[in-house]
PDB file of C-alpha atoms in Angstrom:
ATOM      1  CA  UNK A 271       5.592 -13.677  13.436  1.00 44.00           C
ATOM      2  CA  UNK A 272       6.786 -10.192  12.551  1.00 57.00           C
ATOM      3  CA  UNK A 273       8.638  -9.088   9.451  1.00 60.00           C
ATOM      4  CA  UNK A 274      12.357  -9.697   9.219  1.00 65.00           C
ATOM      5  CA  UNK A 275      14.700  -7.026  10.564  1.00 73.00           C
ATOM      6  CA  UNK A 276      16.301  -6.850   7.091  1.00 76.00           C
ATOM      7  CA  UNK A 277      12.989  -5.842   5.541  1.00 80.00           C
ATOM      8  CA  UNK A 278      12.264  -3.223   8.190  1.00 86.00           C
ATOM      9  CA  UNK A 279      15.776  -1.773   7.987  1.00 89.00           C
ATOM     10  CA  UNK A 280      15.559  -1.576   4.194  1.00 89.00           C
ATOM     11  CA  UNK A 281      12.439   0.572   4.410  1.00 90.00           C
ATOM     12  CA  UNK A 282      13.872   2.736   7.188  1.00 94.00           C
ATOM     13  CA  UNK A 283      16.917   3.410   5.033  1.00 93.00           C
ATOM     14  CA  UNK A 284      14.776   4.227   2.012  1.00 91.00           C
ATOM     15  CA  UNK A 285      12.529   6.675   3.847  1.00 92.00           C
ATOM     16  CA  UNK A 286      15.364   8.338   5.766  1.00 94.00           C
ATOM     17  CA  UNK A 287      16.927   9.143   2.394  1.00 92.00           C
ATOM     18  CA  UNK A 288      13.693  10.125   0.605  1.00 90.00           C
ATOM     19  CA  UNK A 289      13.137  13.854  -0.104  1.00 88.00           C
ATOM     20  CA  UNK A 290      10.247  15.611   1.590  1.00 88.00           C
ATOM     21  CA  UNK A 291       8.582  17.030  -1.492  1.00 87.00           C
ATOM     22  CA  UNK A 292       5.540  15.290  -2.929  1.00 87.00           C
ATOM     23  CA  UNK A 293       6.240  13.328  -6.092  1.00 87.00           C
ATOM     24  CA  UNK A 294       9.908  12.681  -5.340  1.00 88.00           C
ATOM     25  CA  UNK A 295       9.252   8.992  -4.641  1.00 91.00           C
ATOM     26  CA  UNK A 296       8.546   6.554  -7.495  1.00 88.00           C
ATOM     27  CA  UNK A 297       4.947   5.685  -6.502  1.00 87.00           C
ATOM     28  CA  UNK A 298       4.006   9.024  -4.883  1.00 90.00           C
ATOM     29  CA  UNK A 299       1.624  10.001  -7.668  1.00 92.00           C
ATOM     30  CA  UNK A 300      -1.004  12.706  -7.426  1.00 93.00           C
ATOM     31  CA  UNK A 301      -4.196  11.427  -5.716  1.00 95.00           C
ATOM     32  CA  UNK A 302      -6.177  12.550  -8.777  1.00 93.00           C
ATOM     33  CA  UNK A 303      -4.772   9.530 -10.648  1.00 92.00           C
ATOM     34  CA  UNK A 304      -4.504   7.177  -7.661  1.00 94.00           C
ATOM     35  CA  UNK A 305      -6.707   7.319  -4.555  1.00 96.00           C
ATOM     36  CA  UNK A 306      -9.180   9.622  -6.276  1.00 95.00           C
ATOM     37  CA  UNK A 307      -9.824   6.992  -8.922  1.00 95.00           C
ATOM     38  CA  UNK A 308      -9.874   4.194  -6.370  1.00 96.00           C
ATOM     39  CA  UNK A 309     -12.428   5.820  -4.058  1.00 96.00           C
ATOM     40  CA  UNK A 310     -14.996   5.788  -6.848  1.00 96.00           C
ATOM     41  CA  UNK A 311     -14.504   2.033  -7.177  1.00 96.00           C
ATOM     42  CA  UNK A 312     -14.376   1.376  -3.430  1.00 97.00           C
ATOM     43  CA  UNK A 313     -17.268   3.425  -2.027  1.00 96.00           C
ATOM     44  CA  UNK A 314     -20.154   1.484  -3.639  1.00 97.00           C
ATOM     45  CA  UNK A 315     -19.032  -1.660  -1.807  1.00 97.00           C
ATOM     46  CA  UNK A 316     -18.640  -0.196   1.670  1.00 97.00           C
ATOM     47  CA  UNK A 317     -20.940  -1.806   4.192  1.00 96.00           C
ATOM     48  CA  UNK A 318     -20.369   1.136   6.563  1.00 96.00           C
ATOM     49  CA  UNK A 319     -18.684   4.304   5.197  1.00 95.00           C
ATOM     50  CA  UNK A 320     -18.606   5.676   8.753  1.00 96.00           C
ATOM     51  CA  UNK A 321     -15.944   3.227   9.887  1.00 98.00           C
ATOM     52  CA  UNK A 322     -12.376   4.411  10.329  1.00 98.00           C
ATOM     53  CA  UNK A 323     -10.366   4.117   7.118  1.00 98.00           C
ATOM     54  CA  UNK A 324      -6.863   2.700   7.453  1.00 98.00           C
ATOM     55  CA  UNK A 325      -4.315   3.536   4.727  1.00 98.00           C
ATOM     56  CA  UNK A 326      -1.856   0.647   5.019  1.00 98.00           C
ATOM     57  CA  UNK A 327       1.636   1.317   3.737  1.00 95.00           C
ATOM     58  CA  UNK A 328       0.887   5.037   3.829  1.00 97.00           C
ATOM     59  CA  UNK A 329       4.488   6.121   3.170  1.00 95.00           C
ATOM     60  CA  UNK A 330       4.687   9.908   3.247  1.00 95.00           C
ATOM     61  CA  UNK A 331       0.908  10.206   3.513  1.00 96.00           C
ATOM     62  CA  UNK A 332       0.015  11.781   0.150  1.00 96.00           C
ATOM     63  CA  UNK A 333      -2.933   9.443  -0.400  1.00 97.00           C
ATOM     64  CA  UNK A 334      -3.808   9.462   3.313  1.00 98.00           C
ATOM     65  CA  UNK A 335      -4.372  13.210   3.306  1.00 97.00           C
ATOM     66  CA  UNK A 336      -6.583  12.942   0.230  1.00 97.00           C
ATOM     67  CA  UNK A 337      -8.634  10.184   1.865  1.00 98.00           C
ATOM     68  CA  UNK A 338      -8.948  12.259   5.038  1.00 97.00           C
ATOM     69  CA  UNK A 339     -10.967  14.773   3.051  1.00 94.00           C
ATOM     70  CA  UNK A 340     -13.513  12.103   2.158  1.00 95.00           C
ATOM     71  CA  UNK A 341     -13.893   9.869   5.206  1.00 96.00           C
ATOM     72  CA  UNK A 342     -14.674  10.855   8.801  1.00 94.00           C
ATOM     73  CA  UNK A 343     -11.606   9.246  10.406  1.00 97.00           C
ATOM     74  CA  UNK A 344      -8.454   8.242   8.516  1.00 98.00           C
ATOM     75  CA  UNK A 345      -5.349   6.587   9.942  1.00 98.00           C
ATOM     76  CA  UNK A 346      -2.133   6.211   7.963  1.00 98.00           C
ATOM     77  CA  UNK A 347       0.014   3.267   9.023  1.00 98.00           C
ATOM     78  CA  UNK A 348       3.418   2.140   7.840  1.00 97.00           C
ATOM     79  CA  UNK A 349       6.086  -0.328   8.908  1.00 94.00           C
ATOM     80  CA  UNK A 350       8.717   2.423   8.701  1.00 95.00           C
ATOM     81  CA  UNK A 351       9.030   4.991  11.456  1.00 97.00           C
ATOM     82  CA  UNK A 352      10.846   7.300   9.027  1.00 96.00           C
ATOM     83  CA  UNK A 353       7.880   7.103   6.622  1.00 96.00           C
ATOM     84  CA  UNK A 354       5.458   8.000   9.407  1.00 97.00           C
ATOM     85  CA  UNK A 355       7.658  10.974  10.311  1.00 97.00           C
ATOM     86  CA  UNK A 356       7.473  12.148   6.680  1.00 96.00           C
ATOM     87  CA  UNK A 357       3.670  11.791   6.759  1.00 97.00           C
ATOM     88  CA  UNK A 358       3.284  13.757   9.989  1.00 97.00           C
ATOM     89  CA  UNK A 359       5.610  16.490   8.750  1.00 96.00           C
ATOM     90  CA  UNK A 360       3.554  16.837   5.549  1.00 95.00           C
ATOM     91  CA  UNK A 361       0.292  17.108   7.509  1.00 96.00           C
ATOM     92  CA  UNK A 362       0.745  19.985   9.984  1.00 95.00           C
ATOM     93  CA  UNK A 363      -3.026  20.482  10.153  1.00 95.00           C
ATOM     94  CA  UNK A 364      -3.481  16.906  11.397  1.00 96.00           C
ATOM     95  CA  UNK A 365      -6.011  15.910   8.756  1.00 96.00           C
ATOM     96  CA  UNK A 366      -5.223  12.271   9.560  1.00 98.00           C
ATOM     97  CA  UNK A 367      -3.387  10.425  12.295  1.00 98.00           C
ATOM     98  CA  UNK A 368      -0.320   8.266  11.653  1.00 98.00           C
ATOM     99  CA  UNK A 369       1.326   5.329  13.360  1.00 97.00           C
ATOM    100  CA  UNK A 370       3.931   2.653  12.930  1.00 97.00           C
ATOM    101  CA  UNK A 371       2.332  -0.749  12.337  1.00 96.00           C
ATOM    102  CA  UNK A 372       3.707  -4.167  11.496  1.00 94.00           C
ATOM    103  CA  UNK A 373       0.577  -5.678   9.972  1.00 95.00           C
ATOM    104  CA  UNK A 374       2.233  -9.114   9.941  1.00 94.00           C
ATOM    105  CA  UNK A 375       2.453  -9.054  13.742  1.00 94.00           C
ATOM    106  CA  UNK A 376      -0.816 -10.508  15.066  1.00 95.00           C
ATOM    107  CA  UNK A 377      -0.665  -8.728  18.425  1.00 96.00           C
ATOM    108  CA  UNK A 378      -0.336  -5.334  16.726  1.00 97.00           C
ATOM    109  CA  UNK A 379      -3.334  -5.774  14.420  1.00 97.00           C
ATOM    110  CA  UNK A 380      -5.420  -7.134  17.296  1.00 98.00           C
ATOM    111  CA  UNK A 381      -4.523  -4.106  19.428  1.00 98.00           C
ATOM    112  CA  UNK A 382      -5.363  -1.665  16.639  1.00 98.00           C
ATOM    113  CA  UNK A 383      -8.692  -3.390  15.983  1.00 98.00           C
ATOM    114  CA  UNK A 384      -9.490  -3.170  19.672  1.00 98.00           C
ATOM    115  CA  UNK A 385      -8.817   0.578  19.483  1.00 97.00           C
ATOM    116  CA  UNK A 386     -10.567   1.417  16.181  1.00 97.00           C
ATOM    117  CA  UNK A 387     -13.176  -1.302  15.941  1.00 98.00           C
ATOM    118  CA  UNK A 388     -13.908  -2.663  12.467  1.00 98.00           C
ATOM    119  CA  UNK A 389     -12.186  -0.551   9.831  1.00 98.00           C
ATOM    120  CA  UNK A 390     -12.153  -0.129   6.073  1.00 98.00           C
ATOM    121  CA  UNK A 391      -8.665  -0.638   4.609  1.00 98.00           C
ATOM    122  CA  UNK A 392      -6.951   0.903   1.581  1.00 98.00           C
ATOM    123  CA  UNK A 393      -3.684  -0.684   0.425  1.00 97.00           C
ATOM    124  CA  UNK A 394      -1.924   0.205  -2.818  1.00 94.00           C
ATOM    125  CA  UNK A 395       1.086  -1.677  -4.165  1.00 88.00           C
ATOM    126  CA  UNK A 396       2.284  -3.115  -0.857  1.00 90.00           C
ATOM    127  CA  UNK A 397       1.764  -6.881  -1.030  1.00 90.00           C
ATOM    128  CA  UNK A 398       4.342  -7.494  -3.761  1.00 86.00           C
ATOM    129  CA  UNK A 399       6.971  -5.639  -1.716  1.00 83.00           C
ATOM    130  CA  UNK A 400       6.618  -8.041   1.215  1.00 84.00           C
ATOM    131  CA  UNK A 401       8.738 -11.147   1.490  1.00 82.00           C
ATOM    132  CA  UNK A 402       6.765 -14.150   0.152  1.00 86.00           C
ATOM    133  CA  UNK A 403       6.530 -15.809   3.574  1.00 88.00           C
ATOM    134  CA  UNK A 404       4.960 -12.643   5.021  1.00 90.00           C
ATOM    135  CA  UNK A 405       2.198 -12.217   2.445  1.00 92.00           C
ATOM    136  CA  UNK A 406      -0.398 -14.562   3.933  1.00 95.00           C
ATOM    137  CA  UNK A 407       0.221 -13.279   7.492  1.00 95.00           C
ATOM    138  CA  UNK A 408      -0.141  -9.743   6.109  1.00 95.00           C
ATOM    139  CA  UNK A 409      -3.546 -10.535   4.597  1.00 97.00           C
ATOM    140  CA  UNK A 410      -4.544 -12.330   7.800  1.00 98.00           C
ATOM    141  CA  UNK A 411      -3.685  -9.143   9.697  1.00 98.00           C
ATOM    142  CA  UNK A 412      -5.798  -7.094   7.317  1.00 98.00           C
ATOM    143  CA  UNK A 413      -8.724  -9.467   7.911  1.00 98.00           C
ATOM    144  CA  UNK A 414      -8.355  -8.810  11.655  1.00 98.00           C
ATOM    145  CA  UNK A 415      -8.520  -5.059  11.042  1.00 98.00           C
ATOM    146  CA  UNK A 416     -11.613  -5.389   8.841  1.00 98.00           C
ATOM    147  CA  UNK A 417     -13.531  -7.391  11.393  1.00 98.00           C
ATOM    148  CA  UNK A 418     -17.078  -8.196  10.304  1.00 97.00           C
ATOM    149  CA  UNK A 419     -18.092  -4.932   8.634  1.00 98.00           C
ATOM    150  CA  UNK A 420     -14.914  -3.531   7.100  1.00 98.00           C
ATOM    151  CA  UNK A 421     -14.020  -3.664   3.421  1.00 98.00           C
ATOM    152  CA  UNK A 422     -10.603  -3.867   1.787  1.00 98.00           C
ATOM    153  CA  UNK A 423      -9.581  -2.044  -1.386  1.00 98.00           C
ATOM    154  CA  UNK A 424      -6.383  -3.677  -2.589  1.00 97.00           C
ATOM    155  CA  UNK A 425      -4.310  -2.567  -5.571  1.00 95.00           C
ATOM    156  CA  UNK A 426      -1.498  -4.894  -6.573  1.00 92.00           C
ATOM    157  CA  UNK A 427       0.932  -5.101  -9.466  1.00 90.00           C
ATOM    158  CA  UNK A 428      -0.039  -7.767 -11.963  1.00 89.00           C
ATOM    159  CA  UNK A 429       2.396 -10.305 -13.353  1.00 86.00           C
ATOM    160  CA  UNK A 430       2.697  -8.165 -16.477  1.00 85.00           C
ATOM    161  CA  UNK A 431       4.444  -5.462 -14.430  1.00 85.00           C
ATOM    162  CA  UNK A 432       7.574  -7.546 -13.881  1.00 80.00           C
ATOM    163  CA  UNK A 433       8.979  -7.281 -17.419  1.00 81.00           C
ATOM    164  CA  UNK A 434       8.251  -3.543 -17.395  1.00 82.00           C
ATOM    165  CA  UNK A 435      10.238  -3.064 -14.177  1.00 79.00           C
ATOM    166  CA  UNK A 436      13.063  -5.295 -15.360  1.00 78.00           C
ATOM    167  CA  UNK A 437      13.255  -3.380 -18.612  1.00 80.00           C
ATOM    168  CA  UNK A 438      13.537  -0.106 -16.707  1.00 77.00           C
ATOM    169  CA  UNK A 439      16.163  -1.478 -14.317  1.00 75.00           C
ATOM    170  CA  UNK A 440      18.284  -2.953 -17.083  1.00 79.00           C
ATOM    171  CA  UNK A 441      18.195   0.007 -19.459  1.00 73.00           C
ATOM    172  CA  UNK A 442      21.484   1.237 -20.936  1.00 76.00           C
ATOM    173  CA  UNK A 443      21.717   4.082 -18.412  1.00 74.00           C
ATOM    174  CA  UNK A 444      20.462   2.014 -15.479  1.00 76.00           C
ATOM    175  CA  UNK A 445      17.155   2.440 -13.642  1.00 78.00           C
ATOM    176  CA  UNK A 446      15.440   5.854 -13.716  1.00 78.00           C
ATOM    177  CA  UNK A 447      16.425   8.175 -10.839  1.00 81.00           C
ATOM    178  CA  UNK A 448      13.276   7.565  -8.773  1.00 85.00           C
ATOM    179  CA  UNK A 449      13.420   3.788  -9.228  1.00 82.00           C
ATOM    180  CA  UNK A 450      17.121   3.461  -8.400  1.00 82.00           C
ATOM    181  CA  UNK A 451      16.760   4.012  -4.600  1.00 85.00           C
ATOM    182  CA  UNK A 452      14.292   1.129  -4.361  1.00 81.00           C
ATOM    183  CA  UNK A 453      16.845  -1.293  -5.754  1.00 79.00           C
ATOM    184  CA  UNK A 454      19.712   0.311  -3.847  1.00 83.00           C
ATOM    185  CA  UNK A 455      17.999  -0.273  -0.513  1.00 85.00           C
ATOM    186  CA  UNK A 456      17.253  -3.909  -1.297  1.00 79.00           C
ATOM    187  CA  UNK A 457      13.492  -3.571  -1.692  1.00 77.00           C
ATOM    188  CA  UNK A 458      13.244  -4.493  -5.345  1.00 64.00           C
ATOM    189  CA  UNK A 459       9.615  -5.413  -6.060  1.00 63.00           C
ATOM    190  CA  UNK A 460       8.831  -9.116  -6.049  1.00 64.00           C
ATOM    191  CA  UNK A 461       6.355 -10.864  -8.287  1.00 70.00           C
ATOM    192  CA  UNK A 462       2.972 -11.944  -6.938  1.00 80.00           C
ATOM    193  CA  UNK A 463       1.169 -14.333  -9.270  1.00 84.00           C
ATOM    194  CA  UNK A 464      -2.220 -12.923 -10.244  1.00 86.00           C
ATOM    195  CA  UNK A 465      -4.156 -15.968  -9.080  1.00 90.00           C
ATOM    196  CA  UNK A 466      -2.525 -16.072  -5.631  1.00 93.00           C
ATOM    197  CA  UNK A 467      -3.974 -12.772  -4.416  1.00 94.00           C
ATOM    198  CA  UNK A 468      -7.586 -14.053  -4.277  1.00 95.00           C
ATOM    199  CA  UNK A 469      -6.226 -17.212  -2.630  1.00 96.00           C
ATOM    200  CA  UNK A 470      -4.602 -15.167   0.148  1.00 97.00           C
ATOM    201  CA  UNK A 471      -7.926 -13.406   0.704  1.00 98.00           C
ATOM    202  CA  UNK A 472      -9.954 -16.614   0.790  1.00 97.00           C
ATOM    203  CA  UNK A 473      -7.507 -18.197   3.226  1.00 98.00           C
ATOM    204  CA  UNK A 474      -8.045 -15.198   5.509  1.00 98.00           C
ATOM    205  CA  UNK A 475     -11.828 -15.693   5.424  1.00 98.00           C
ATOM    206  CA  UNK A 476     -12.530 -12.865   2.984  1.00 98.00           C
ATOM    207  CA  UNK A 477     -14.706 -12.849  -0.127  1.00 98.00           C
ATOM    208  CA  UNK A 478     -13.815 -10.941  -3.287  1.00 97.00           C
ATOM    209  CA  UNK A 479     -16.738  -8.586  -3.961  1.00 97.00           C
ATOM    210  CA  UNK A 480     -15.428  -6.780  -7.042  1.00 97.00           C
ATOM    211  CA  UNK A 481     -12.312  -6.783  -9.186  1.00 97.00           C
ATOM    212  CA  UNK A 482     -10.800  -5.080 -12.191  1.00 96.00           C
ATOM    213  CA  UNK A 483      -7.645  -3.815 -13.855  1.00 94.00           C
ATOM    214  CA  UNK A 484      -6.053  -0.371 -13.780  1.00 92.00           C
ATOM    215  CA  UNK A 485      -2.571   0.968 -14.432  1.00 90.00           C
ATOM    216  CA  UNK A 486      -0.610   1.890 -11.311  1.00 88.00           C
ATOM    217  CA  UNK A 487       0.612   5.393 -12.063  1.00 88.00           C
ATOM    218  CA  UNK A 488       4.111   6.401 -10.952  1.00 90.00           C
ATOM    219  CA  UNK A 489       5.915   9.736 -10.777  1.00 91.00           C
ATOM    220  CA  UNK A 490       8.724   8.647 -13.104  1.00 87.00           C
ATOM    221  CA  UNK A 491       9.034   9.051 -16.854  1.00 83.00           C
ATOM    222  CA  UNK A 492      10.442   6.700 -19.471  1.00 76.00           C
ATOM    223  CA  UNK A 493      13.356   7.821 -21.664  1.00 74.00           C
ATOM    224  CA  UNK A 494      10.855   9.019 -24.273  1.00 78.00           C
ATOM    225  CA  UNK A 495       9.232  11.301 -21.697  1.00 80.00           C
ATOM    226  CA  UNK A 496       5.995   9.350 -21.192  1.00 83.00           C
ATOM    227  CA  UNK A 497       4.760   8.705 -17.649  1.00 86.00           C
ATOM    228  CA  UNK A 498       5.560   5.166 -16.458  1.00 87.00           C
ATOM    229  CA  UNK A 499       2.423   3.182 -15.655  1.00 89.00           C
ATOM    230  CA  UNK A 500       2.586  -0.370 -14.323  1.00 89.00           C
ATOM    231  CA  UNK A 501      -0.120  -2.986 -15.030  1.00 90.00           C
ATOM    232  CA  UNK A 502      -2.087  -3.677 -11.857  1.00 92.00           C
ATOM    233  CA  UNK A 503      -5.236  -5.315 -10.571  1.00 94.00           C
ATOM    234  CA  UNK A 504      -7.652  -4.101  -7.913  1.00 96.00           C
ATOM    235  CA  UNK A 505      -9.942  -6.035  -5.602  1.00 97.00           C
ATOM    236  CA  UNK A 506     -12.608  -5.219  -3.051  1.00 98.00           C
ATOM    237  CA  UNK A 507     -12.983  -7.850  -0.345  1.00 98.00           C
ATOM    238  CA  UNK A 508     -14.659  -8.389   2.999  1.00 98.00           C
ATOM    239  CA  UNK A 509     -16.595 -10.852   5.105  1.00 97.00           C
ATOM    240  CA  UNK A 510     -20.059 -11.634   3.812  1.00 89.00           C
ATOM    241  CA  UNK A 511     -21.447 -13.693   6.671  1.00 72.00           C
TER     242      UNK A 511
END
């Protein structure tokens, strides 16, 4: 089962409209406060750092390019062809490779695993944006990509992020400029209950190896000028036998 055409079209519309410059998109924060922080948490749990690293939901590739400087082979993958075009355009040196991938589609994840072998996977703030019926198939697809030796680093908004986002969207002047396109294209973030994320992983045959809490840093500022940070949780998972 692949994602709905509505979901794919929403992301294509968003990324076709998105500016090229780094930081113009709500979640396109500097790697120093995103992937750079996450790598320090992820690396101690890698069974094999030499595996390919797959940045799922890579968007315009800001984090992918950072990761490419730290791992031997990095692949950025996104559902949206327009996003992948942004990523390639921003990486003329070809630090990483990029491709369109529907991780919910079993045949696509199986084909990519056959090409790359077991891979480590980095995914930041993607699960809550998927339709609820696609979340377990998405995690199942990730498990296929991991194989036996790969490890997943997953960052996901916590339940506490919902009131923050609603407050921003319903402010007197409407949502902030970088948040508004998300709602306009029909990809308003959905809530994922905190206790369901480990359940998705267990159902896919994965074991949670480490977990913690960190704010998910955005590129947008609140009316008082402070940087908007959303409560989030992180997990490292993989197969242990």
